Tab-separated table of C-alpha atoms (C1' of nucleotides) in Angstrom:
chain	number	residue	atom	x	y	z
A	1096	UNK	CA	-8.569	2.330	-6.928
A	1097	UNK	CA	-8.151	4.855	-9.320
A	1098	UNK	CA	-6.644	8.281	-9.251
A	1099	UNK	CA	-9.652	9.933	-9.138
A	1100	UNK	CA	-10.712	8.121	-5.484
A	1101	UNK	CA	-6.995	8.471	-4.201
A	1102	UNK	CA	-7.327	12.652	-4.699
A	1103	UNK	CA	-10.264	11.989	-2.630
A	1104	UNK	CA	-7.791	10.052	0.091
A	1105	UNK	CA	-5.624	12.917	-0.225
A	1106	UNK	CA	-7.972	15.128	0.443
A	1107	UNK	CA	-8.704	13.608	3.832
A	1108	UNK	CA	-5.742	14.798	5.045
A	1109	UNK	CA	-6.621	18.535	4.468
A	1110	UNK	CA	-7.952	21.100	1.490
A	1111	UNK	CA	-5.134	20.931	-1.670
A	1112	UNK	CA	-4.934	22.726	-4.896
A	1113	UNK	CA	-5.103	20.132	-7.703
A	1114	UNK	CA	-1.264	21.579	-8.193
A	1115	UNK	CA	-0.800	20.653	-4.105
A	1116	UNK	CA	-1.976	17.103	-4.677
A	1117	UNK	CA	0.261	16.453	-7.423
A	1118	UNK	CA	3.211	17.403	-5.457
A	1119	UNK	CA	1.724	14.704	-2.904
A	1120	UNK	CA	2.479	11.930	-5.405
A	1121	UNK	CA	5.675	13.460	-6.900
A	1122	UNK	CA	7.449	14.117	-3.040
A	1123	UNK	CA	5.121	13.851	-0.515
A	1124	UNK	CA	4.273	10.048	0.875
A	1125	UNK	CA	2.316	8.608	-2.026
A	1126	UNK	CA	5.547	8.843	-4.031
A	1127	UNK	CA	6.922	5.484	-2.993
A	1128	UNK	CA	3.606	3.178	-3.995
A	1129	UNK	CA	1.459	5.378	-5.706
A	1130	UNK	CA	2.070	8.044	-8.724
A	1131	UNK	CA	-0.187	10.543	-10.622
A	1132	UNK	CA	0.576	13.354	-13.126
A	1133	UNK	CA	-1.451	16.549	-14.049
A	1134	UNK	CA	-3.001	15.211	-17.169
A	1135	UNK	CA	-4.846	12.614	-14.730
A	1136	UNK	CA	-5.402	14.648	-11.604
A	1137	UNK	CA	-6.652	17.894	-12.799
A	1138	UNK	CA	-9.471	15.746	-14.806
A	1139	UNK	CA	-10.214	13.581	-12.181
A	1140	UNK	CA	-10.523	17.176	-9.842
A	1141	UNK	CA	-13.521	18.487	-12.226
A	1142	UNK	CA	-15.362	14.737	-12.406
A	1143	UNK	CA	-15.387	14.862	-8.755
A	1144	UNK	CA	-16.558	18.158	-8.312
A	1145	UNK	CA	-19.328	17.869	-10.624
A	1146	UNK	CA	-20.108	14.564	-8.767
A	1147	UNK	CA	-20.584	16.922	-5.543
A	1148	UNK	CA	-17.582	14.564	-3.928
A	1149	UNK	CA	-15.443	18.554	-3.475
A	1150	UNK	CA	-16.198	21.710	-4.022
A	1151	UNK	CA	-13.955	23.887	-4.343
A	1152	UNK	CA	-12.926	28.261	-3.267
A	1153	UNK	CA	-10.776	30.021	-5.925
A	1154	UNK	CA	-8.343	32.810	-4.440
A	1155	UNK	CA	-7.286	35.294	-6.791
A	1156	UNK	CA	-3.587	36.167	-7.285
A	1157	UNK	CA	-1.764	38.482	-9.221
A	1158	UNK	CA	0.494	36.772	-12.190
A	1159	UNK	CA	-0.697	33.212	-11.451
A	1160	UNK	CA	-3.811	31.941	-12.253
A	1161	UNK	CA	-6.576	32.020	-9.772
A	1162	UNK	CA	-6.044	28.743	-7.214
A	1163	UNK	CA	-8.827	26.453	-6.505
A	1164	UNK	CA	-8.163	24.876	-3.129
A	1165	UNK	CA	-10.676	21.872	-3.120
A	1166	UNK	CA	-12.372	20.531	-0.210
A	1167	UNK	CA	-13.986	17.110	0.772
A	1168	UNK	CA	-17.985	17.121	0.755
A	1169	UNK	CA	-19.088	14.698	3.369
A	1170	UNK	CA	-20.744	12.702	0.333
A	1171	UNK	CA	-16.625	12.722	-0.630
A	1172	UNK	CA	-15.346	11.375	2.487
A	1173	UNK	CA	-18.404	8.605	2.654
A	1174	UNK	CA	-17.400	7.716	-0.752
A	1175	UNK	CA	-13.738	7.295	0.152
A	1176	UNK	CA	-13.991	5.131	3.145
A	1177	UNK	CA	-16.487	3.403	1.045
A	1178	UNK	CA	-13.915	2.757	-1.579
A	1179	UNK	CA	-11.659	1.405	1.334
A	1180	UNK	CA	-14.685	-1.490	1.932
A	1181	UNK	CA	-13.504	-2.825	-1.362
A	1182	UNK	CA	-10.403	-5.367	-1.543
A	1183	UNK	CA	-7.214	-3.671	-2.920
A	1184	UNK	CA	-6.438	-4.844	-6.040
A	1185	UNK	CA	-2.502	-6.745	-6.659
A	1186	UNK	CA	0.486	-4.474	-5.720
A	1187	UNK	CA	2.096	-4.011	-9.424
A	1188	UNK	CA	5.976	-3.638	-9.616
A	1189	UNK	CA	7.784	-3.490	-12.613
A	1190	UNK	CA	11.782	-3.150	-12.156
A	1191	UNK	CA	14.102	-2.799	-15.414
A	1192	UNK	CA	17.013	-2.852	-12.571
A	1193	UNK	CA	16.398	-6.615	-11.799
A	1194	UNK	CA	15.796	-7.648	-15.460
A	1195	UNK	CA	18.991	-5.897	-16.047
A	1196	UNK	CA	20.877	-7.624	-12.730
A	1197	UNK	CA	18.660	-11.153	-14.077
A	1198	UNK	CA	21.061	-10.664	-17.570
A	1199	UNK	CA	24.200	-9.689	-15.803
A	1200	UNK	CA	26.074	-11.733	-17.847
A	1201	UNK	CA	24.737	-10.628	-21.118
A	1202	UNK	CA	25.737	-6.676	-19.954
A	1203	UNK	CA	28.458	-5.101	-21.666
A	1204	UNK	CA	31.901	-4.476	-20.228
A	1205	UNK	CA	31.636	-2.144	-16.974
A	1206	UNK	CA	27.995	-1.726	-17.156
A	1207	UNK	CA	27.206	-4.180	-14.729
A	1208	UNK	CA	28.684	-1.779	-11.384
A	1209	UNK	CA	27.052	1.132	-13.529
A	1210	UNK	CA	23.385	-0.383	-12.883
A	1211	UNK	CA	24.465	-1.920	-9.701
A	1212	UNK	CA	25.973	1.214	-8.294
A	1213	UNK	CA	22.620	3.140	-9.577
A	1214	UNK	CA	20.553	0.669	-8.040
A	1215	UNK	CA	22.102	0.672	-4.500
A	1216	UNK	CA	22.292	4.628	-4.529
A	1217	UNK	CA	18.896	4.497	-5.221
A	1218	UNK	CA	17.373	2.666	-2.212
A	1219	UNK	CA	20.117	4.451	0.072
A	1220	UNK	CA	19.212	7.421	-0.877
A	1221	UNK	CA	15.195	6.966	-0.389
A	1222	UNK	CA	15.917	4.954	3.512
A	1223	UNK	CA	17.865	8.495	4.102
A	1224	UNK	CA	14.740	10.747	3.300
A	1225	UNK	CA	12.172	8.548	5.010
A	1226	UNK	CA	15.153	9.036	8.305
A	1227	UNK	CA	15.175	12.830	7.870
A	1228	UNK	CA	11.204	13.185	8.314
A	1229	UNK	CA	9.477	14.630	11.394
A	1230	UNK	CA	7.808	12.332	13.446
A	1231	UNK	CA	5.380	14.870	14.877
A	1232	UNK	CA	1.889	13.911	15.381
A	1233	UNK	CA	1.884	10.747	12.556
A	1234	UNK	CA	-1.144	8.539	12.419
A	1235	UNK	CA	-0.470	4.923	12.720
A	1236	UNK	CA	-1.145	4.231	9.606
A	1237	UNK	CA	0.622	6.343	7.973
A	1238	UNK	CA	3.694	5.625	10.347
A	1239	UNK	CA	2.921	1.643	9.802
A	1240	UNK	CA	3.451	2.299	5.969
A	1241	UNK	CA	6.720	4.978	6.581
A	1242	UNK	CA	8.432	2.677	8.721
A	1243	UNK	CA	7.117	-0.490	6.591
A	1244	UNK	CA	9.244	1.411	3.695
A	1245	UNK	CA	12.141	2.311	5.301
A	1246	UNK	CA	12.850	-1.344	6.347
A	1247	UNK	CA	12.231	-2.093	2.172
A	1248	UNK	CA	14.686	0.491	1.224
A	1249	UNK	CA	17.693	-0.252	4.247
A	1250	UNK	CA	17.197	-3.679	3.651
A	1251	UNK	CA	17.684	-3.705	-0.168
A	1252	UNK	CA	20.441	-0.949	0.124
A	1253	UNK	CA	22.276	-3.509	2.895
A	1254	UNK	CA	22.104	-7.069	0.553
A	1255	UNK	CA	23.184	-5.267	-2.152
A	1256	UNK	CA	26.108	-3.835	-0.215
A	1257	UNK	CA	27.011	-7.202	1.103
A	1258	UNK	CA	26.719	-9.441	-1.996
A	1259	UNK	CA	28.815	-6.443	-4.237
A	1260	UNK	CA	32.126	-7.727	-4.526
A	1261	UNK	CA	30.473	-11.602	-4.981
A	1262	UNK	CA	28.283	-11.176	-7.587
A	1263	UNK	CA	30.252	-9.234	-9.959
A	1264	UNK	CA	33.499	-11.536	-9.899
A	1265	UNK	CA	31.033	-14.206	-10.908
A	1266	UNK	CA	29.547	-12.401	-13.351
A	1267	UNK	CA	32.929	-11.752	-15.481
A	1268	UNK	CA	32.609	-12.169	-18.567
A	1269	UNK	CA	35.083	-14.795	-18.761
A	1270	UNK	CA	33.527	-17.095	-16.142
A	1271	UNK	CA	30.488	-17.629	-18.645
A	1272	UNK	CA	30.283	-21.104	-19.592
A	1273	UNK	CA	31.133	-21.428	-22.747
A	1274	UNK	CA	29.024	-22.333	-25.799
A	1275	UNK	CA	28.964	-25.778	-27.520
A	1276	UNK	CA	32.108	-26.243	-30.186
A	1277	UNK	CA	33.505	-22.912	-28.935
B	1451	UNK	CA	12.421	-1.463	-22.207
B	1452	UNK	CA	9.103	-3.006	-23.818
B	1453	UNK	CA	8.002	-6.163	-23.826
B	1454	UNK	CA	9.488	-6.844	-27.214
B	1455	UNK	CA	13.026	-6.524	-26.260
B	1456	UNK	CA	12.284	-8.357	-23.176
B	1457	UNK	CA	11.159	-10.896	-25.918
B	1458	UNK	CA	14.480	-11.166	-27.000
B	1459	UNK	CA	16.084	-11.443	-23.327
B	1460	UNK	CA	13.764	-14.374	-22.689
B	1461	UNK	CA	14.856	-15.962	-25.956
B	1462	UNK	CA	18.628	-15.602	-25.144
B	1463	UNK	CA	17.312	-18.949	-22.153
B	1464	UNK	CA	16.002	-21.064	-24.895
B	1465	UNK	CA	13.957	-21.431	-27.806
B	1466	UNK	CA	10.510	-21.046	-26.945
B	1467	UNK	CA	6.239	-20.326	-28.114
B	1468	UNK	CA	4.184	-17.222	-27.406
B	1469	UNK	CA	1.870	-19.204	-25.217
B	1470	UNK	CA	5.536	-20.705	-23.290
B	1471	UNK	CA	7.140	-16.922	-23.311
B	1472	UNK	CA	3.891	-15.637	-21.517
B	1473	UNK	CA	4.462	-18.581	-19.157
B	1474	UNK	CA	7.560	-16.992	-18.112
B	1475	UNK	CA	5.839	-14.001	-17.295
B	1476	UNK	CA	3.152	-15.219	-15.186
B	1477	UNK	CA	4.404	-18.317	-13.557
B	1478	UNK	CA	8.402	-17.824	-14.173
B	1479	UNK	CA	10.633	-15.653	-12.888
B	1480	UNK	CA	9.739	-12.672	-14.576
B	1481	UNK	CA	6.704	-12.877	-12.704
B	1482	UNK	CA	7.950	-11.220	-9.535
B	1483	UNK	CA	9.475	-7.845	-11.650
B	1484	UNK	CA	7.856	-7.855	-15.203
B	1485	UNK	CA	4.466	-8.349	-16.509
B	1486	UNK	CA	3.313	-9.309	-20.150
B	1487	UNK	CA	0.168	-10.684	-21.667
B	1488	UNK	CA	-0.525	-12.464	-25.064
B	1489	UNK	CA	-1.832	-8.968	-26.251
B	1490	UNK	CA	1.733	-7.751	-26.157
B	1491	UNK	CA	3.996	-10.623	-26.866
B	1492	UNK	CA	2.168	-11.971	-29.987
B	1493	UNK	CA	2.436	-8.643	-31.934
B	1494	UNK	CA	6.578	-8.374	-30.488
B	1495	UNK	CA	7.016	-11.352	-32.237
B	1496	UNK	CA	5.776	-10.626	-35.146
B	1497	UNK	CA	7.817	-7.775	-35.395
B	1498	UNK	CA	10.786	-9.128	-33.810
B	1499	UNK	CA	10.032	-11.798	-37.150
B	1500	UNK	CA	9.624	-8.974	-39.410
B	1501	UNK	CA	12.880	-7.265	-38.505
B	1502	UNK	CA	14.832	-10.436	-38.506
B	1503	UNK	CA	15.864	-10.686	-35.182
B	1504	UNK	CA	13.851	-14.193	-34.155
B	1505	UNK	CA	13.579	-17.066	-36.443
B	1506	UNK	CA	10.601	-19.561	-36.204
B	1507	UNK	CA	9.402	-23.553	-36.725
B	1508	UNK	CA	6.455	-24.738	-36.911
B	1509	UNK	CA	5.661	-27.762	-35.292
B	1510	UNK	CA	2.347	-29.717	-36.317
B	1511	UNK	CA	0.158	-30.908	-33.641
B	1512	UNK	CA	-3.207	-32.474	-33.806
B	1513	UNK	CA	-6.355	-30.709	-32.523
B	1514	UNK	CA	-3.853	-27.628	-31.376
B	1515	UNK	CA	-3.005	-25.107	-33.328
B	1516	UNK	CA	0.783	-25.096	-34.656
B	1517	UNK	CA	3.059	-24.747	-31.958
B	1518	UNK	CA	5.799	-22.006	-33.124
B	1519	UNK	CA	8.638	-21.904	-31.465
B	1520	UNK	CA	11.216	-18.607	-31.615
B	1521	UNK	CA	15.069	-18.637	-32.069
B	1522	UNK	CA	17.255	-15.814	-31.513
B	1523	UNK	CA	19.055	-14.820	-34.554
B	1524	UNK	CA	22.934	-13.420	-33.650
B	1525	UNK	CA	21.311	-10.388	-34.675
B	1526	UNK	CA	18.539	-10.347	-31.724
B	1527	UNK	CA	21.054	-11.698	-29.379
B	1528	UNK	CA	22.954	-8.762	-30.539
B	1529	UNK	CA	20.407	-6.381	-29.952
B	1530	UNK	CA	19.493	-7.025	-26.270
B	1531	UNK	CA	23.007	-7.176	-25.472
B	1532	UNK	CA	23.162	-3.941	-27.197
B	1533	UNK	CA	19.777	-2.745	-24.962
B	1534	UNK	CA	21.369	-3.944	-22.013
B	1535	UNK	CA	23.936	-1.371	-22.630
B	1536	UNK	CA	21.519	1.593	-22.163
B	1537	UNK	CA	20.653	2.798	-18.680
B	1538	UNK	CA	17.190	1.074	-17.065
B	1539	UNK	CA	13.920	3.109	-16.565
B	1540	UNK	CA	13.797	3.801	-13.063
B	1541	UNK	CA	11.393	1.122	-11.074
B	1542	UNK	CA	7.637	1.439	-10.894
B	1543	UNK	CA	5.543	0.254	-7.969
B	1544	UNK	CA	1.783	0.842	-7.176
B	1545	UNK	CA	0.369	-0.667	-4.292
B	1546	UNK	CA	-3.198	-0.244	-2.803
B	1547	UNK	CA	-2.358	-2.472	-0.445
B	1548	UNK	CA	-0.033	0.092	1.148
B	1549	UNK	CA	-2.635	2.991	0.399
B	1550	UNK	CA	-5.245	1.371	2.412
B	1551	UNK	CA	-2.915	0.788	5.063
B	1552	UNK	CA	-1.847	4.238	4.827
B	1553	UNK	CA	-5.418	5.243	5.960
B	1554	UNK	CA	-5.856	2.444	8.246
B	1555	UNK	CA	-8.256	4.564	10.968
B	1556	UNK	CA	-10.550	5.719	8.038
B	1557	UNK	CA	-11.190	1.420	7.079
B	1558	UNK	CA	-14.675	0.048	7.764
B	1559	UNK	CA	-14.720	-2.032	11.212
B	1560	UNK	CA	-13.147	-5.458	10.385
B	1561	UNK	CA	-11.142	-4.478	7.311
B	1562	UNK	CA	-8.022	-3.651	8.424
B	1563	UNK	CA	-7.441	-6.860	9.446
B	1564	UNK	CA	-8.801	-8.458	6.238
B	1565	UNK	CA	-6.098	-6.405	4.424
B	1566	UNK	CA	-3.269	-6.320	6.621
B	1567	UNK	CA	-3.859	-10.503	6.414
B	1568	UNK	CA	-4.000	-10.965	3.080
B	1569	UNK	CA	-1.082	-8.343	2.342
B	1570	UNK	CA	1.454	-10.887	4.796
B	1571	UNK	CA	0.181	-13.735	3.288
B	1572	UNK	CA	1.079	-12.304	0.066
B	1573	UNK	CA	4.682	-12.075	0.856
B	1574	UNK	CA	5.083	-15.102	3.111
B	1575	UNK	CA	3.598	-17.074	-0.287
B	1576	UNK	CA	6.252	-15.624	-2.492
B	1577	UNK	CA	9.295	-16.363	-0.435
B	1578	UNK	CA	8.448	-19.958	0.026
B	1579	UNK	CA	8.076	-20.436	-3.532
B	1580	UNK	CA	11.212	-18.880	-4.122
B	1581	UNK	CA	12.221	-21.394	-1.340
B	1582	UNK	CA	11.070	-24.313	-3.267
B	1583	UNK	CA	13.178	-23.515	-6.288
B	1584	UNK	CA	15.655	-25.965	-7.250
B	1585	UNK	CA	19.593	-24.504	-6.923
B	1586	UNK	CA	20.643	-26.534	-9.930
B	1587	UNK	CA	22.924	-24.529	-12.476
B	1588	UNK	CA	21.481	-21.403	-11.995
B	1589	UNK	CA	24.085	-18.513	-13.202
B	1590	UNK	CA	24.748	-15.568	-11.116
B	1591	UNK	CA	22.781	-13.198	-12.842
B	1592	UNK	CA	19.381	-15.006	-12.309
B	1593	UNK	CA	20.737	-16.106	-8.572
B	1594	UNK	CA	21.186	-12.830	-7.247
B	1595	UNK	CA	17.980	-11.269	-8.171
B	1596	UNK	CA	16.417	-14.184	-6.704
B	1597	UNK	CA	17.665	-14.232	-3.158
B	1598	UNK	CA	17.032	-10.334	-3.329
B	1599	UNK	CA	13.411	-11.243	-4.074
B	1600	UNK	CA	13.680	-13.830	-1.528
B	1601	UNK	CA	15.014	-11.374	1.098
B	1602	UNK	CA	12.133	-9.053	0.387
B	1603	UNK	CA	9.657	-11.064	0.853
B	1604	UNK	CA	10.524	-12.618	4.028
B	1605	UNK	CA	11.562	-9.187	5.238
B	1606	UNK	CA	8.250	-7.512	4.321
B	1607	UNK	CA	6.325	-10.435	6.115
B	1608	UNK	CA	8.889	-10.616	8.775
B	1609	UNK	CA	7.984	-6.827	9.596
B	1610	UNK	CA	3.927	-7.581	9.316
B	1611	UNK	CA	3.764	-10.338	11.682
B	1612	UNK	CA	6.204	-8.158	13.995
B	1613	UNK	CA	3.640	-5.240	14.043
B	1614	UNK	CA	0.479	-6.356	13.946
B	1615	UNK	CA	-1.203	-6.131	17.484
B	1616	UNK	CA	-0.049	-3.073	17.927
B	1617	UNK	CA	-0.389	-1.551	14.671
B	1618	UNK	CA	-3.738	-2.731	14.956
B	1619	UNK	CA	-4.459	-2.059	18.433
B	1620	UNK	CA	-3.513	1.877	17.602
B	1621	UNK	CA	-5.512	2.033	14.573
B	1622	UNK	CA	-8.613	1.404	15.956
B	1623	UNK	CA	-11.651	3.920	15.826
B	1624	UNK	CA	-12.073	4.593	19.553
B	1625	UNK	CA	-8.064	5.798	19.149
B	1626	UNK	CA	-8.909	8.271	16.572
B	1627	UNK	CA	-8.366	11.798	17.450
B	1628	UNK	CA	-11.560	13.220	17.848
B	1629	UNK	CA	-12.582	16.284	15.425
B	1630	UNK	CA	-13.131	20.005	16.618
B	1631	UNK	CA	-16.081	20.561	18.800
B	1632	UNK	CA	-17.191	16.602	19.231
C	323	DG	C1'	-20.213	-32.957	-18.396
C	324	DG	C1'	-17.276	-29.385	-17.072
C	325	DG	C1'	-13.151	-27.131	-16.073
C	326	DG	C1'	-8.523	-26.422	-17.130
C	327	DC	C1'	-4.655	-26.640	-20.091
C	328	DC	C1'	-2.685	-26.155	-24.640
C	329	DA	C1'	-2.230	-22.756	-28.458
C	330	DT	C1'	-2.629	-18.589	-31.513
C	331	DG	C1'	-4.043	-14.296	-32.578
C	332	DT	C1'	-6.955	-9.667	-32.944
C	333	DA	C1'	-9.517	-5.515	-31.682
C	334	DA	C1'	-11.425	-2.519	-28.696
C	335	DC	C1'	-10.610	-0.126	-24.896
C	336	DC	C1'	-8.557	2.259	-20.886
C	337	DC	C1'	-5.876	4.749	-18.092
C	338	DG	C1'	-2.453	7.272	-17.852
C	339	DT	C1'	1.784	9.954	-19.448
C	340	DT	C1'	3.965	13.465	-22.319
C	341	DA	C1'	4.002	17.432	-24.491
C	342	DC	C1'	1.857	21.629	-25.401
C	343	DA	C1'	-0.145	26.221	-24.197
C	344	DT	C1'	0.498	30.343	-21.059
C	345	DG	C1'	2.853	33.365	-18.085
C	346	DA	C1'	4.463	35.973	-13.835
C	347	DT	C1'	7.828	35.742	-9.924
C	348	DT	C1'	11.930	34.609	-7.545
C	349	DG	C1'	16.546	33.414	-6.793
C	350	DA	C1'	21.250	31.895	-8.444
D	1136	DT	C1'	19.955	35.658	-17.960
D	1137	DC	C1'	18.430	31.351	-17.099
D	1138	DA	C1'	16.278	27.898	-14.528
D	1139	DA	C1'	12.975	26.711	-11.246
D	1140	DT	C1'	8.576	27.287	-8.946
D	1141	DC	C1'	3.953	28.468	-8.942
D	1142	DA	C1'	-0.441	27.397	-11.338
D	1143	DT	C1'	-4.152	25.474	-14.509
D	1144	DG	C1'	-5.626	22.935	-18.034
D	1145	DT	C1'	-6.033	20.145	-22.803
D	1146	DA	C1'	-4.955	16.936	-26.587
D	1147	DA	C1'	-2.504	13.593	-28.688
D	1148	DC	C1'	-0.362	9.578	-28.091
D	1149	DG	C1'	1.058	5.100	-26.320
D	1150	DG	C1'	1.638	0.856	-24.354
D	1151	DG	C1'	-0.512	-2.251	-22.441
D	1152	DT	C1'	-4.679	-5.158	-20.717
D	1153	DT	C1'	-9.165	-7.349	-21.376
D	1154	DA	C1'	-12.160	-9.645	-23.821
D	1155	DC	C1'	-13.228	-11.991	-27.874
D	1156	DA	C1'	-12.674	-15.741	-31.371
D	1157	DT	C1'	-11.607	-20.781	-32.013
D	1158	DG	C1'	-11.143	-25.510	-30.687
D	1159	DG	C1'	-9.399	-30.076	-29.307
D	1160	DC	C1'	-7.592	-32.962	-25.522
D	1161	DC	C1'	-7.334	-34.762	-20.897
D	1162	DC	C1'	-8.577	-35.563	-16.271
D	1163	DC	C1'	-11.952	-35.563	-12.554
DNA sequence: GGGGCCATGTAACCCGTTACATGATTGA
DNA sequence: TCAATCATGTAACGGGTTACATGGCCCC
């Protein structure tokens, strides 16, 4: 699934300006598993118009340039669910954090609480936003994936709290075990 | 970090090949955070050669090609300690899996459950293979991010099997709020 | 006989990000 | 006055994957 049939999944969920649709995967939901930037959207937005998937109303304003709010065709919303028939392809996560936590020993001095710290804040901080949204009127699915991510996050943010103080006594520096002839 | 540092960091556990560094990535622990191909750790070590911070022996086999296995100068070891002591890329995750269950009530009849199946499975394989892992002298470093794997995992699957009927139940296409004027 | 593992390496390709280009409006 | 937000789009670059090239051994 590429980012050209996710704008179409986006879409689904009402008309969007190609700048609207970024914002989607920069704050909105698609943030946590999914991410897209201009130079990928706005290209994929003119394939799928010529394509017939959207078309597309441009409303003039005064200092900006013109919008162009795109909507789904029905040939774009066949092609989406379509796209859904397929089988999703691996989930890909790549985490510097754990390769970092993986060499704690290796870290220099004090750096070790400096990731760790960053780390924990980080999942806190993302179980808090998911708490402060509305829970007006949420599809299942979408509430099976919120909630689904919010469990991630609190559960991270709590083992981390809990195995703190642990796992950075062992990881002093002088606990290593010491080198051969040293 | 690129793959060519993480080279290095893979190096500071032992001498080891190309073909037994990509190993690491795909079967090892690495596996569940960082991904690598031979496209991208050949050429690293050839540079990490180049710039002196590997060393290499070639061992002769018969039929196979030369098997050469890397060695950490003090100078690599000295630059991943020294790479440790920047601050790590924030973490990237893409999942479809989580997209297409974010649109669960658009999914073709049948497929949700596909999905949502082989998405637990997924999770409930990883954390018994991190179950089966042997406990023997493994410092803290590597330890930690392991039972944190090992607590996602069962979590994540944990929360699936939890969910399912109803999730399921709610998603279906009869449950769908109808459009305008249908 | 065939598939999988060992073992190295290259080249083409792809998908996406980053930075650039442009510029008015609004709020601190 | 400076930064952020709105708003669209392009071009260069980059880091990686995939597929290709080569080939023997071992087990079923």
């Amino acid at each position: 699934m590429d980012v050209k049939t996710l704008c179409l999944g986006v879409l689904t969920l009402g008309d969007a300006s190609g700048y609207e649709i970024r914002k989607q995967f920069e704050e909105g939901p698609f943030a946590h598993f999914f991410q897209a930037s201009y130079g990928s959207i706005y290209p994929s937005l003119g394939r799928l118009l010529d394509e017939g998937l959207v078309s597309v109303t441009e409303h003039a304003q005064d200092g900006k340039p013109d919008k162009k709010v795109y909507n789904l065709t029905p040939a774009g919303r066949a092609r989406f669910t379509e796209a859904l028939g397929d089988l999703p392809a691996p989930d890909s996560f790549r985490s510097e954090f754990l390769v970092y936590l993986f060499f704690a020993e290796l870290m220099p001095e004090g750096q070790l609480e400096t990731v760790f710290d960053a780390y924990h804040k980080h999942f806190q901080d993302m179980a808090d936003v998911i708490e402060g949204l509305s829970f007006d009127r949420v599809p299942p699915g979408r509430m099976f994936v919120r909630r689904m991510g919010h469990t991630f996050y609190k559960t991270m943010a709590d083992y981390m709290e809990q195995h703190r103080e642990e796992f950075i006594a062992e990881s002093e520096p002088a606990k290593r075990v010491p080198k051969a002839a040293e």
